[in-house]
Amino acid sequence: MIPNELVETLANARRVTVLTGAGVSAESGVPTFREAQTGLWARYDPLQLATPEAFDANPELVWDWYQFRRELVRNVEPNPGHYALVELANLVPAFTLVTQNVDGLHARAGSRDVIEFHGNLFENRCAAEGTVVEGRESKQLPHCPGCGAPLRPGVVWFGESIPAAASEQAFAAAGDCDVFFSIGTSSLVYPAAGLVEIAREAGAVLVEINPEPTDIAASLDFALAGKSGQILPDLVKRLGDHRT
Ligand code: OAD
């Protein structure tokens, strides 16, 4: 399943950059973004709820949805794919992990300096001032102690800009790597989906890990069809064995 040529390429790589999406958390039990929602949220489309308009129209509903997602993520564990990325970082000279996921599972698995391209589910910000507000976790929609505006989750919604630092670091790492992995993402949402193009232009070897081919299939050097929780541990073992 893991081509020898890819193992060789990784063994000689100076810098590896990885972009992950919801697919890497799927085996932890976190529904992917475009998977049908279950339970009481089944009648809502996440792509409708994760918007400033939805929050302005009904902040309590959007807050409840994020409380539901926080509870769900609190009750799951990182999976072997998350842990394999921690190991991969130790097997190459330079490694950058960019994630579109807001679930914090990479950090919980032990990944350091994760670039959270779409923010973090567990952060709260004042909806008016944008400042981070600590310690106001509550089931009911909380308000900013400073100005009284509602608090909102510190995630990037549709139409909102990517945090400047995350964007700069992610594009720099994509433009300066020998191998770029796109793992568990449908490659549909920009600017995250544009990182692979930056890597390709910089001459990086492009690898996708996904049970389904995505729009970037034509530009790939390696398309590993399967689950990240199975392929990544395999890949890391092969690379580790190659090193010894
Ligand atoms: P999607 O739900 O769009 O795509 C998930 C991808 O993971 C799909 O291509 C699946 O085929 C793949 N997949 C499913 N199970 C997998 C597994 N076990 N191993 C590997 N891959 C698997 O989620 P994202 O691409 O992350 O943005 O969505 C990107 C962004 O769209 C999200 O970050 C969110 C949403 O709008 C914001 O919230 C701003």
Short mmCIF file of C-alpha atoms and ligand atoms in Angstrom, two decimals:
data_model
loop_
_atom_site.label_atom_id
_atom_site.label_comp_id
_atom_site.label_asym_id
_atom_site.label_seq_id
_atom_site.Cartn_x
_atom_site.Cartn_y
_atom_site.Cartn_z
CA MET A 1 0.00 0.00 0.00
CA ILE A 2 2.86 2.43 0.73
CA PRO A 3 5.03 2.84 -2.41
CA ASN A 4 8.77 2.35 -1.76
CA GLU A 5 9.42 5.48 -3.79
CA LEU A 6 7.38 7.54 -1.30
CA VAL A 7 9.34 6.09 1.64
CA GLU A 8 12.61 6.94 -0.13
CA THR A 9 11.36 10.46 -0.88
CA LEU A 10 10.42 11.00 2.76
CA ALA A 11 13.74 9.60 3.97
CA ASN A 12 15.52 12.28 1.92
CA ALA A 13 13.08 15.12 2.62
CA ARG A 14 14.33 18.27 4.34
CA ARG A 15 10.88 19.67 5.19
CA VAL A 16 7.45 18.03 5.19
CA THR A 17 4.24 20.08 5.35
CA VAL A 18 0.89 18.45 6.13
CA LEU A 19 -2.62 19.85 5.67
CA THR A 20 -5.37 17.94 7.43
CA GLY A 21 -9.15 18.11 7.26
CA ALA A 22 -12.12 16.55 9.00
CA GLY A 23 -11.28 13.11 7.60
CA VAL A 24 -8.40 12.66 10.04
CA SER A 25 -10.87 12.99 12.94
CA ALA A 26 -13.50 10.72 11.36
CA GLU A 27 -12.02 7.58 12.96
CA SER A 28 -12.21 9.31 16.34
CA GLY A 29 -15.96 9.52 15.83
CA VAL A 30 -16.16 13.19 14.85
CA PRO A 31 -18.49 13.56 11.85
CA THR A 32 -16.79 15.18 8.85
CA PHE A 33 -18.07 18.54 7.75
CA ARG A 34 -20.00 17.31 4.75
CA GLU A 35 -21.27 14.15 6.37
CA ALA A 36 -24.95 14.20 7.25
CA GLN A 37 -25.45 15.36 10.81
CA THR A 38 -27.14 13.07 13.29
CA GLY A 39 -29.64 13.43 16.07
CA LEU A 40 -31.34 16.71 16.83
CA TRP A 41 -28.95 18.55 14.53
CA ALA A 42 -29.85 16.36 11.55
CA ARG A 43 -32.23 19.00 10.20
CA TYR A 44 -29.52 21.68 10.16
CA ASP A 45 -26.87 22.05 7.47
CA PRO A 46 -23.47 22.79 9.10
CA LEU A 47 -22.63 24.97 6.15
CA GLN A 48 -25.60 27.15 7.13
CA LEU A 49 -24.90 27.22 10.85
CA ALA A 50 -21.17 28.03 10.60
CA THR A 51 -21.81 31.56 9.33
CA PRO A 52 -21.87 35.06 10.84
CA GLU A 53 -25.38 35.48 9.39
CA ALA A 54 -26.68 32.44 11.30
CA PHE A 55 -25.11 33.74 14.51
CA ASP A 56 -26.53 37.25 14.04
CA ALA A 57 -29.98 35.80 13.29
CA ASN A 58 -30.02 33.30 16.14
CA PRO A 59 -26.96 33.40 18.41
CA GLU A 60 -28.53 31.00 20.92
CA LEU A 61 -29.08 28.29 18.26
CA VAL A 62 -25.53 28.60 16.90
CA TRP A 63 -24.10 28.65 20.44
CA ASP A 64 -26.10 25.47 21.26
CA TRP A 65 -24.73 23.78 18.14
CA TYR A 66 -21.17 24.60 19.14
CA GLN A 67 -21.83 23.41 22.71
CA PHE A 68 -23.06 20.13 21.18
CA ARG A 69 -19.89 19.87 19.09
CA ARG A 70 -17.65 20.72 22.09
CA GLU A 71 -19.34 18.00 24.15
CA LEU A 72 -18.92 15.52 21.30
CA VAL A 73 -15.21 16.32 20.88
CA ARG A 74 -14.59 16.22 24.65
CA ASN A 75 -15.87 12.64 24.63
CA VAL A 76 -13.66 11.31 21.83
CA GLU A 77 -9.95 10.49 21.65
CA PRO A 78 -7.30 11.12 19.03
CA ASN A 79 -6.96 8.14 16.67
CA PRO A 80 -3.87 6.33 15.30
CA GLY A 81 -3.72 8.80 12.41
CA HIS A 82 -3.25 11.72 14.82
CA TYR A 83 -0.55 9.84 16.73
CA ALA A 84 1.24 8.81 13.53
CA LEU A 85 1.58 12.49 12.57
CA VAL A 86 3.25 13.14 15.94
CA GLU A 87 5.74 10.40 15.10
CA LEU A 88 6.24 11.61 11.53
CA ALA A 89 7.29 15.01 12.88
CA ASN A 90 10.11 13.24 14.74
CA LEU A 91 11.28 11.35 11.65
CA VAL A 92 11.96 14.31 9.38
CA PRO A 93 14.29 17.33 9.85
CA ALA A 94 11.52 19.96 9.57
CA PHE A 95 7.78 19.44 9.85
CA THR A 96 4.76 21.74 9.76
CA LEU A 97 1.19 20.65 10.50
CA VAL A 98 -1.63 22.86 9.24
CA THR A 99 -5.15 21.79 10.15
CA GLN A 100 -8.57 22.97 9.03
CA ASN A 101 -10.03 21.14 12.01
CA VAL A 102 -11.13 23.07 15.07
CA ASP A 103 -11.40 19.99 17.33
CA GLY A 104 -7.93 20.29 18.91
CA LEU A 105 -7.31 16.54 18.49
CA HIS A 106 -3.85 16.99 16.91
CA ALA A 107 -2.66 18.88 20.01
CA ARG A 108 -4.29 16.32 22.31
CA ALA A 109 -2.35 13.60 20.47
CA GLY A 110 0.89 15.49 21.13
CA SER A 111 1.46 17.51 17.94
CA ARG A 112 3.21 20.79 18.73
CA ASP A 113 2.88 24.19 17.04
CA VAL A 114 -0.23 23.11 15.15
CA ILE A 115 -1.35 25.84 12.75
CA GLU A 116 -5.13 26.08 13.32
CA PHE A 117 -6.19 27.53 9.98
CA HIS A 118 -9.88 27.73 10.96
CA GLY A 119 -9.43 28.54 14.65
CA ASN A 120 -10.33 26.44 17.66
CA LEU A 121 -13.70 25.15 18.84
CA PHE A 122 -12.91 25.71 22.52
CA GLU A 123 -11.91 29.35 22.26
CA ASN A 124 -14.52 32.05 22.97
CA ARG A 125 -14.39 35.54 21.52
CA CYS A 126 -16.47 38.69 21.97
CA ALA A 127 -18.69 38.88 18.87
CA ALA A 128 -18.30 42.68 18.83
CA GLU A 129 -14.63 43.20 19.74
CA GLY A 130 -13.15 39.91 18.49
CA THR A 131 -11.05 39.60 21.66
CA VAL A 132 -10.56 36.20 23.29
CA VAL A 133 -12.59 35.88 26.51
CA GLU A 134 -11.43 33.22 28.98
CA GLY A 135 -13.47 31.20 31.42
CA ARG A 136 -17.03 32.02 30.33
CA GLU A 137 -17.94 28.48 29.27
CA SER A 138 -21.66 27.99 29.80
CA LYS A 139 -24.61 26.13 28.33
CA GLN A 140 -26.48 29.39 27.88
CA LEU A 141 -25.15 31.97 25.44
CA PRO A 142 -22.63 34.01 27.52
CA HIS A 143 -21.85 37.69 27.04
CA CYS A 144 -18.69 39.73 26.97
CA PRO A 145 -17.82 41.03 30.49
CA GLY A 146 -16.45 44.15 28.81
CA CYS A 147 -19.13 45.29 26.38
CA GLY A 148 -22.04 42.90 26.93
CA ALA A 149 -22.08 41.58 23.33
CA PRO A 150 -22.68 37.83 22.91
CA LEU A 151 -19.63 35.53 22.91
CA ARG A 152 -19.00 33.32 19.88
CA PRO A 153 -16.70 30.32 19.31
CA GLY A 154 -13.19 31.25 18.11
CA VAL A 155 -13.65 29.48 14.78
CA VAL A 156 -13.49 30.89 11.24
CA TRP A 157 -16.95 31.03 9.67
CA PHE A 158 -17.77 31.11 5.98
CA GLY A 159 -16.89 34.48 4.52
CA GLU A 160 -14.54 35.34 7.41
CA SER A 161 -10.80 35.76 7.00
CA ILE A 162 -8.21 33.28 8.18
CA PRO A 163 -6.22 34.45 11.24
CA ALA A 164 -3.28 36.40 9.72
CA ALA A 165 -0.52 34.52 11.55
CA ALA A 166 -1.98 31.12 10.68
CA SER A 167 -2.32 32.11 7.04
CA GLU A 168 1.23 33.45 6.75
CA GLN A 169 2.78 30.41 8.46
CA ALA A 170 0.72 27.94 6.44
CA PHE A 171 1.50 29.49 3.06
CA ALA A 172 5.18 29.84 3.96
CA ALA A 173 5.37 26.16 4.96
CA ALA A 174 3.55 25.06 1.79
CA GLY A 175 5.93 27.13 -0.36
CA ASP A 176 9.05 25.73 1.29
CA CYS A 177 8.62 21.97 1.55
CA ASP A 178 9.89 18.88 -0.28
CA VAL A 179 6.77 16.82 0.45
CA PHE A 180 3.22 18.15 0.92
CA PHE A 181 0.50 15.87 2.33
CA SER A 182 -3.20 16.62 1.91
CA ILE A 183 -4.95 14.29 4.37
CA GLY A 184 -8.67 13.86 5.03
CA THR A 185 -9.88 16.96 3.26
CA SER A 186 -12.28 17.36 0.35
CA SER A 187 -10.03 20.20 -0.94
CA LEU A 188 -13.14 22.28 -1.59
CA VAL A 189 -12.72 25.23 0.78
CA TYR A 190 -10.29 28.05 -0.03
CA PRO A 191 -7.84 29.43 0.90
CA ALA A 192 -6.85 26.13 2.63
CA ALA A 193 -7.40 24.22 -0.60
CA GLY A 194 -4.95 26.58 -2.32
CA LEU A 195 -1.99 25.40 -0.23
CA VAL A 196 -1.41 22.32 -2.40
CA GLU A 197 -1.01 24.56 -5.46
CA ILE A 198 1.63 26.64 -3.66
CA ALA A 199 3.47 23.45 -2.77
CA ARG A 200 3.25 22.15 -6.34
CA GLU A 201 4.64 25.42 -7.72
CA ALA A 202 7.48 25.15 -5.22
CA GLY A 203 8.34 21.72 -6.60
CA ALA A 204 7.11 19.65 -3.66
CA VAL A 205 6.12 16.00 -4.05
CA LEU A 206 2.32 15.92 -3.51
CA VAL A 207 0.65 13.13 -1.55
CA GLU A 208 -3.07 12.72 -0.78
CA ILE A 209 -4.52 10.33 1.81
CA ASN A 210 -8.28 9.97 1.41
CA PRO A 211 -10.68 7.08 0.76
CA GLU A 212 -12.11 9.17 -2.11
CA PRO A 213 -10.17 11.04 -4.80
CA THR A 214 -10.63 14.82 -4.62
CA ASP A 215 -10.24 17.73 -7.04
CA ILE A 216 -6.46 17.74 -6.59
CA ALA A 217 -6.09 14.17 -7.91
CA ALA A 218 -4.61 15.30 -11.24
CA SER A 219 -1.66 17.08 -9.63
CA LEU A 220 -0.68 14.35 -7.19
CA ASP A 221 2.52 12.31 -7.19
CA PHE A 222 1.02 9.77 -4.76
CA ALA A 223 -2.67 9.12 -4.10
CA LEU A 224 -3.05 6.76 -1.14
CA ALA A 225 -6.69 5.62 -1.18
CA GLY A 226 -7.76 4.70 2.32
CA LYS A 227 -8.29 5.84 5.87
CA SER A 228 -5.69 8.05 7.49
CA GLY A 229 -5.94 6.05 10.73
CA GLN A 230 -4.69 3.01 8.81
CA ILE A 231 -2.36 4.48 6.19
CA LEU A 232 -0.42 6.93 8.38
CA PRO A 233 0.73 4.36 10.98
CA ASP A 234 1.83 2.11 8.06
CA LEU A 235 3.72 4.98 6.44
CA VAL A 236 5.46 5.98 9.66
CA LYS A 237 6.47 2.37 10.39
CA ARG A 238 7.95 1.99 6.90
CA LEU A 239 9.85 5.25 7.28
CA GLY A 240 11.08 4.30 10.75
CA ASP A 241 12.25 0.88 9.50
CA HIS A 242 13.98 2.57 6.56
CA ARG A 243 15.87 4.77 8.96
CA THR A 244 17.23 1.93 11.06
P1 OAD B 1 -15.06 17.58 4.47
O1 OAD B 1 -16.16 16.96 5.26
O2 OAD B 1 -15.35 18.53 3.36
O3 OAD B 1 -14.14 16.43 3.81
C1 OAD B 1 -13.73 15.37 4.59
C2 OAD B 1 -12.83 14.51 3.71
O4 OAD B 1 -12.32 13.46 4.52
C3 OAD B 1 -13.57 13.87 2.55
O5 OAD B 1 -12.81 14.07 1.35
C4 OAD B 1 -13.63 12.38 2.93
O6 OAD B 1 -13.50 11.56 1.77
C5 OAD B 1 -12.38 12.26 3.78
N1 OAD B 1 -12.41 11.18 4.76
C6 OAD B 1 -13.47 10.64 5.38
N2 OAD B 1 -13.07 9.68 6.25
C7 OAD B 1 -11.71 9.65 6.18
C8 OAD B 1 -10.70 8.88 6.83
N3 OAD B 1 -11.01 7.95 7.74
N4 OAD B 1 -9.40 9.12 6.49
C9 OAD B 1 -9.08 10.05 5.56
N5 OAD B 1 -9.99 10.82 4.91
C10 OAD B 1 -11.29 10.61 5.23
O7 OAD B 1 -14.08 18.26 5.54
P2 OAD B 1 -12.94 19.29 5.23
O8 OAD B 1 -12.29 19.04 3.91
O9 OAD B 1 -12.06 19.32 6.43
O10 OAD B 1 -14.34 25.13 7.22
O11 OAD B 1 -13.74 20.67 5.15
C11 OAD B 1 -12.97 21.83 4.95
C12 OAD B 1 -13.66 22.97 5.62
O12 OAD B 1 -15.00 23.05 5.15
C13 OAD B 1 -13.80 22.81 7.12
O13 OAD B 1 -12.64 23.17 7.81
C14 OAD B 1 -14.90 23.81 7.38
C15 OAD B 1 -15.82 23.53 6.22
O14 OAD B 1 -16.36 24.70 5.74
C16 OAD B 1 -14.69 26.06 8.16
O15 OAD B 1 -15.31 25.74 9.15
C17 OAD B 1 -14.26 27.42 7.83
#
